[in-house]
Amino acid sequence: MTTARAHTNIALLKYWGKKNTELILPYNDSISLTLDHFYTDTTVDFVSSLTDDEILVDDQPLTGSGLKRAKRVLNLIREQSGIQENASVHSTNHVPTTAGLASSASAFAALAAAGSKAAGLDLSDKELSILARHGSGSASRSIFGGFVQWHAGHDSQSSHAQSIQSAVDWDINLITALVDTKKKKVSSTMGMQAVVKTSPFFPAWVKSAQADVEPMKTAILNKNLANLGTIAENNAMRMHATTFGAVPNFTYFQPQTLAILDAVRNIRKLGVECYSTVDAGPNVKIICASSNNELIMDKLATIINRNQLLVCKPGPGIKYL
Ligand SMILES: Nc1ncnc2c1ncn2[C@@H]1O[C@H](COP(=O)(O)OP(=O)(O)OP(=O)(O)O)[C@@H](O)[C@H]1O
Ligand SMILES: C[C@@](O)(CCOP(=O)(O)OP(=O)(O)O)CC(=O)O
């Protein structure tokens, strides 16, 4: 029996579109920051008496596409280890209850790590990243701590994450503004599939996202918050532009999302370094230095309750408990 802990991550350069939906191969590289605040603990045991995999997430049986994805990861572990038994999986998401924050990244990274170890495999971080990717693309990055690059690659073996800077020894924080905590109408999986198929902006997105990779790596290595934030904010807006171009068009933004994006631009005009990024949902993440956290949260007080603002710091990679 093995327990692993994986932290969630926020993409500074987004993964948005699959070249291969079976293998989860993305069109472009993405770059993320692993966060300290949100994580998943998963315990896996292979048990001969079980007639099927039994997967409980927060004490509820996993169903639907979540179950299919988890079984895909467990089947790969059985293939690689030669183990025949079914798995008993217990997982707990340590994210604010139903906050609508990406849990699939930490979920499938923790499952890949705990499952492979429980099956007797001793996988490298690269191999774990490839395994986790088969559950959810963003999970490939949650194997590593700090700043991480997912190389798009051209096949399963070449599409994996790699550390850019695991111990983040400079001041970068992320304030999460919880605009809406309900389950979103369009999942990431469905949203990206729709834009790949129908948005004329998609090819331009891929081109500009890939062009962001080297400047973003340079900004990280130079600890340059202004460059990092500017590239991240533009990248996020371009990702969301693809949804406006889709047929039928859709958006993850809500009125409060737009109000916060505007407020961040205004705070920046005052000379305070802060930048927004938004994933496939209405919540805004504000990239800033910790010294500006209070000032930014005070300025946002007219738009959003203080208890809907959470400060996150860089977090670690996979851990066995
Ligand atoms: N701890 C867990 N272990 C295994 N699977 C999980 C766990 N937590 C969530 N899942 C599954 O992961 C999938 C994604 O979950 P959720 O929609 O909450 O995260 P998300 O990352 O915001 O989603 P999306 O893929 O749309 O971005 C769901 O199918 C869910 O059932
Ligand atoms: C907008 C994003 O958060 C999309 C994440 O998508 P997922 O990794 O959740 O998608 P699947 O691979 O279909 O499970 C950007 C990102 O995290 O890079």
PDB file of N, CA, C and O in Angstrom, residues 112 124-134 137 139-141 143-144 150 159-162:
ATOM      1  N   ALA A 112      -0.779   8.338 -10.330  1.00  0.00           N
ATOM      2  CA  ALA A 112       0.340   7.723 -11.062  1.00  0.00           C
ATOM      3  C   ALA A 112       1.464   7.344 -10.097  1.00  0.00           C
ATOM      4  O   ALA A 112       2.030   6.245 -10.175  1.00  0.00           O
ATOM      5  N   SER A 124      11.088   6.870 -12.889  1.00  0.00           N
ATOM      6  CA  SER A 124      11.738   8.182 -12.812  1.00  0.00           C
ATOM      7  C   SER A 124      10.642   9.250 -12.876  1.00  0.00           C
ATOM      8  O   SER A 124       9.494   8.956 -13.251  1.00  0.00           O
ATOM      9  N   ASP A 125      10.998  10.499 -12.557  1.00  0.00           N
ATOM     10  CA  ASP A 125      10.012  11.586 -12.638  1.00  0.00           C
ATOM     11  C   ASP A 125       9.486  11.733 -14.067  1.00  0.00           C
ATOM     12  O   ASP A 125       8.311  12.018 -14.271  1.00  0.00           O
ATOM     13  N   LYS A 126      10.367  11.552 -15.042  1.00  0.00           N
ATOM     14  CA  LYS A 126       9.939  11.641 -16.444  1.00  0.00           C
ATOM     15  C   LYS A 126       8.910  10.549 -16.762  1.00  0.00           C
ATOM     16  O   LYS A 126       7.877  10.815 -17.373  1.00  0.00           O
ATOM     17  N   GLU A 127       9.182   9.332 -16.304  1.00  0.00           N
ATOM     18  CA  GLU A 127       8.241   8.229 -16.556  1.00  0.00           C
ATOM     19  C   GLU A 127       6.912   8.461 -15.829  1.00  0.00           C
ATOM     20  O   GLU A 127       5.842   8.165 -16.354  1.00  0.00           O
ATOM     21  N   LEU A 128       7.000   9.014 -14.611  1.00  0.00           N
ATOM     22  CA  LEU A 128       5.765   9.336 -13.868  1.00  0.00           C
ATOM     23  C   LEU A 128       4.954  10.401 -14.592  1.00  0.00           C
ATOM     24  O   LEU A 128       3.720  10.345 -14.629  1.00  0.00           O
ATOM     25  N   SER A 129       5.662  11.388 -15.164  1.00  0.00           N
ATOM     26  CA  SER A 129       4.998  12.465 -15.886  1.00  0.00           C
ATOM     27  C   SER A 129       4.233  11.909 -17.091  1.00  0.00           C
ATOM     28  O   SER A 129       3.087  12.291 -17.352  1.00  0.00           O
ATOM     29  N   ILE A 130       4.850  10.978 -17.806  1.00  0.00           N
ATOM     30  CA  ILE A 130       4.204  10.351 -18.973  1.00  0.00           C
ATOM     31  C   ILE A 130       2.969   9.571 -18.523  1.00  0.00           C
ATOM     32  O   ILE A 130       1.901   9.659 -19.130  1.00  0.00           O
ATOM     33  N   LEU A 131       3.107   8.849 -17.420  1.00  0.00           N
ATOM     34  CA  LEU A 131       1.984   8.066 -16.887  1.00  0.00           C
ATOM     35  C   LEU A 131       0.833   8.987 -16.463  1.00  0.00           C
ATOM     36  O   LEU A 131      -0.329   8.757 -16.822  1.00  0.00           O
ATOM     37  N   ALA A 132       1.150  10.038 -15.703  1.00  0.00           N
ATOM     38  CA  ALA A 132       0.120  10.973 -15.215  1.00  0.00           C
ATOM     39  C   ALA A 132      -0.584  11.660 -16.383  1.00  0.00           C
ATOM     40  O   ALA A 132      -1.778  11.943 -16.324  1.00  0.00           O
ATOM     41  N   ARG A 133       0.169  11.944 -17.458  1.00  0.00           N
ATOM     42  CA  ARG A 133      -0.393  12.608 -18.649  1.00  0.00           C
ATOM     43  C   ARG A 133      -1.575  11.826 -19.220  1.00  0.00           C
ATOM     44  O   ARG A 133      -2.502  12.419 -19.770  1.00  0.00           O
ATOM     45  N   HIS A 134      -1.538  10.495 -19.097  1.00  0.00           N
ATOM     46  CA  HIS A 134      -2.635   9.682 -19.632  1.00  0.00           C
ATOM     47  C   HIS A 134      -3.934   9.864 -18.849  1.00  0.00           C
ATOM     48  O   HIS A 134      -5.002   9.492 -19.315  1.00  0.00           O
ATOM     49  N   GLY A 137      -3.845  15.963 -19.063  1.00  0.00           N
ATOM     50  CA  GLY A 137      -2.636  16.600 -19.574  1.00  0.00           C
ATOM     51  C   GLY A 137      -1.899  17.410 -18.522  1.00  0.00           C
ATOM     52  O   GLY A 137      -0.681  17.268 -18.334  1.00  0.00           O
ATOM     53  N   ALA A 139      -1.762  17.088 -15.470  1.00  0.00           N
ATOM     54  CA  ALA A 139      -1.176  16.265 -14.400  1.00  0.00           C
ATOM     55  C   ALA A 139       0.290  15.935 -14.681  1.00  0.00           C
ATOM     56  O   ALA A 139       1.069  15.698 -13.748  1.00  0.00           O
ATOM     57  N   SER A 140       0.674  15.948 -15.961  1.00  0.00           N
ATOM     58  CA  SER A 140       2.075  15.641 -16.304  1.00  0.00           C
ATOM     59  C   SER A 140       3.021  16.629 -15.619  1.00  0.00           C
ATOM     60  O   SER A 140       4.147  16.301 -15.285  1.00  0.00           O
ATOM     61  N   ARG A 141       2.525  17.868 -15.369  1.00  0.00           N
ATOM     62  CA  ARG A 141       3.381  18.908 -14.779  1.00  0.00           C
ATOM     63  C   ARG A 141       3.421  18.833 -13.261  1.00  0.00           C
ATOM     64  O   ARG A 141       4.361  19.337 -12.643  1.00  0.00           O
ATOM     65  N   ILE A 143       4.019  16.454 -11.309  1.00  0.00           N
ATOM     66  CA  ILE A 143       5.045  15.570 -10.739  1.00  0.00           C
ATOM     67  C   ILE A 143       6.182  16.417 -10.164  1.00  0.00           C
ATOM     68  O   ILE A 143       6.836  16.035  -9.198  1.00  0.00           O
ATOM     69  N   PHE A 144       6.395  17.576 -10.757  1.00  0.00           N
ATOM     70  CA  PHE A 144       7.527  18.430 -10.382  1.00  0.00           C
ATOM     71  C   PHE A 144       7.058  19.636  -9.563  1.00  0.00           C
ATOM     72  O   PHE A 144       5.932  20.104  -9.724  1.00  0.00           O
ATOM     73  N   TRP A 150       6.165  21.453 -19.827  1.00  0.00           N
ATOM     74  CA  TRP A 150       5.703  20.215 -20.476  1.00  0.00           C
ATOM     75  C   TRP A 150       6.084  20.310 -21.939  1.00  0.00           C
ATOM     76  O   TRP A 150       5.573  21.162 -22.663  1.00  0.00           O
ATOM     77  N   SER A 159       6.559  13.205 -24.883  1.00  0.00           N
ATOM     78  CA  SER A 159       5.659  14.227 -24.346  1.00  0.00           C
ATOM     79  C   SER A 159       5.603  14.121 -22.820  1.00  0.00           C
ATOM     80  O   SER A 159       4.841  13.328 -22.264  1.00  0.00           O
ATOM     81  N   HIS A 160       6.460  14.911 -22.168  1.00  0.00           N
ATOM     82  CA  HIS A 160       6.561  14.825 -20.703  1.00  0.00           C
ATOM     83  C   HIS A 160       7.020  16.159 -20.140  1.00  0.00           C
ATOM     84  O   HIS A 160       7.561  17.002 -20.855  1.00  0.00           O
ATOM     85  N   ALA A 161       6.819  16.313 -18.843  1.00  0.00           N
ATOM     86  CA  ALA A 161       7.239  17.553 -18.192  1.00  0.00           C
ATOM     87  C   ALA A 161       8.678  17.445 -17.691  1.00  0.00           C
ATOM     88  O   ALA A 161       9.248  16.350 -17.601  1.00  0.00           O
ATOM     89  N   GLN A 162       9.243  18.632 -17.404  1.00  0.00           N
ATOM     90  CA  GLN A 162      10.624  18.717 -16.926  1.00  0.00           C
ATOM     91  C   GLN A 162      10.728  19.952 -16.034  1.00  0.00           C
ATOM     92  O   GLN A 162      10.072  20.964 -16.297  1.00  0.00           O
TER      93      GLN A 162
END
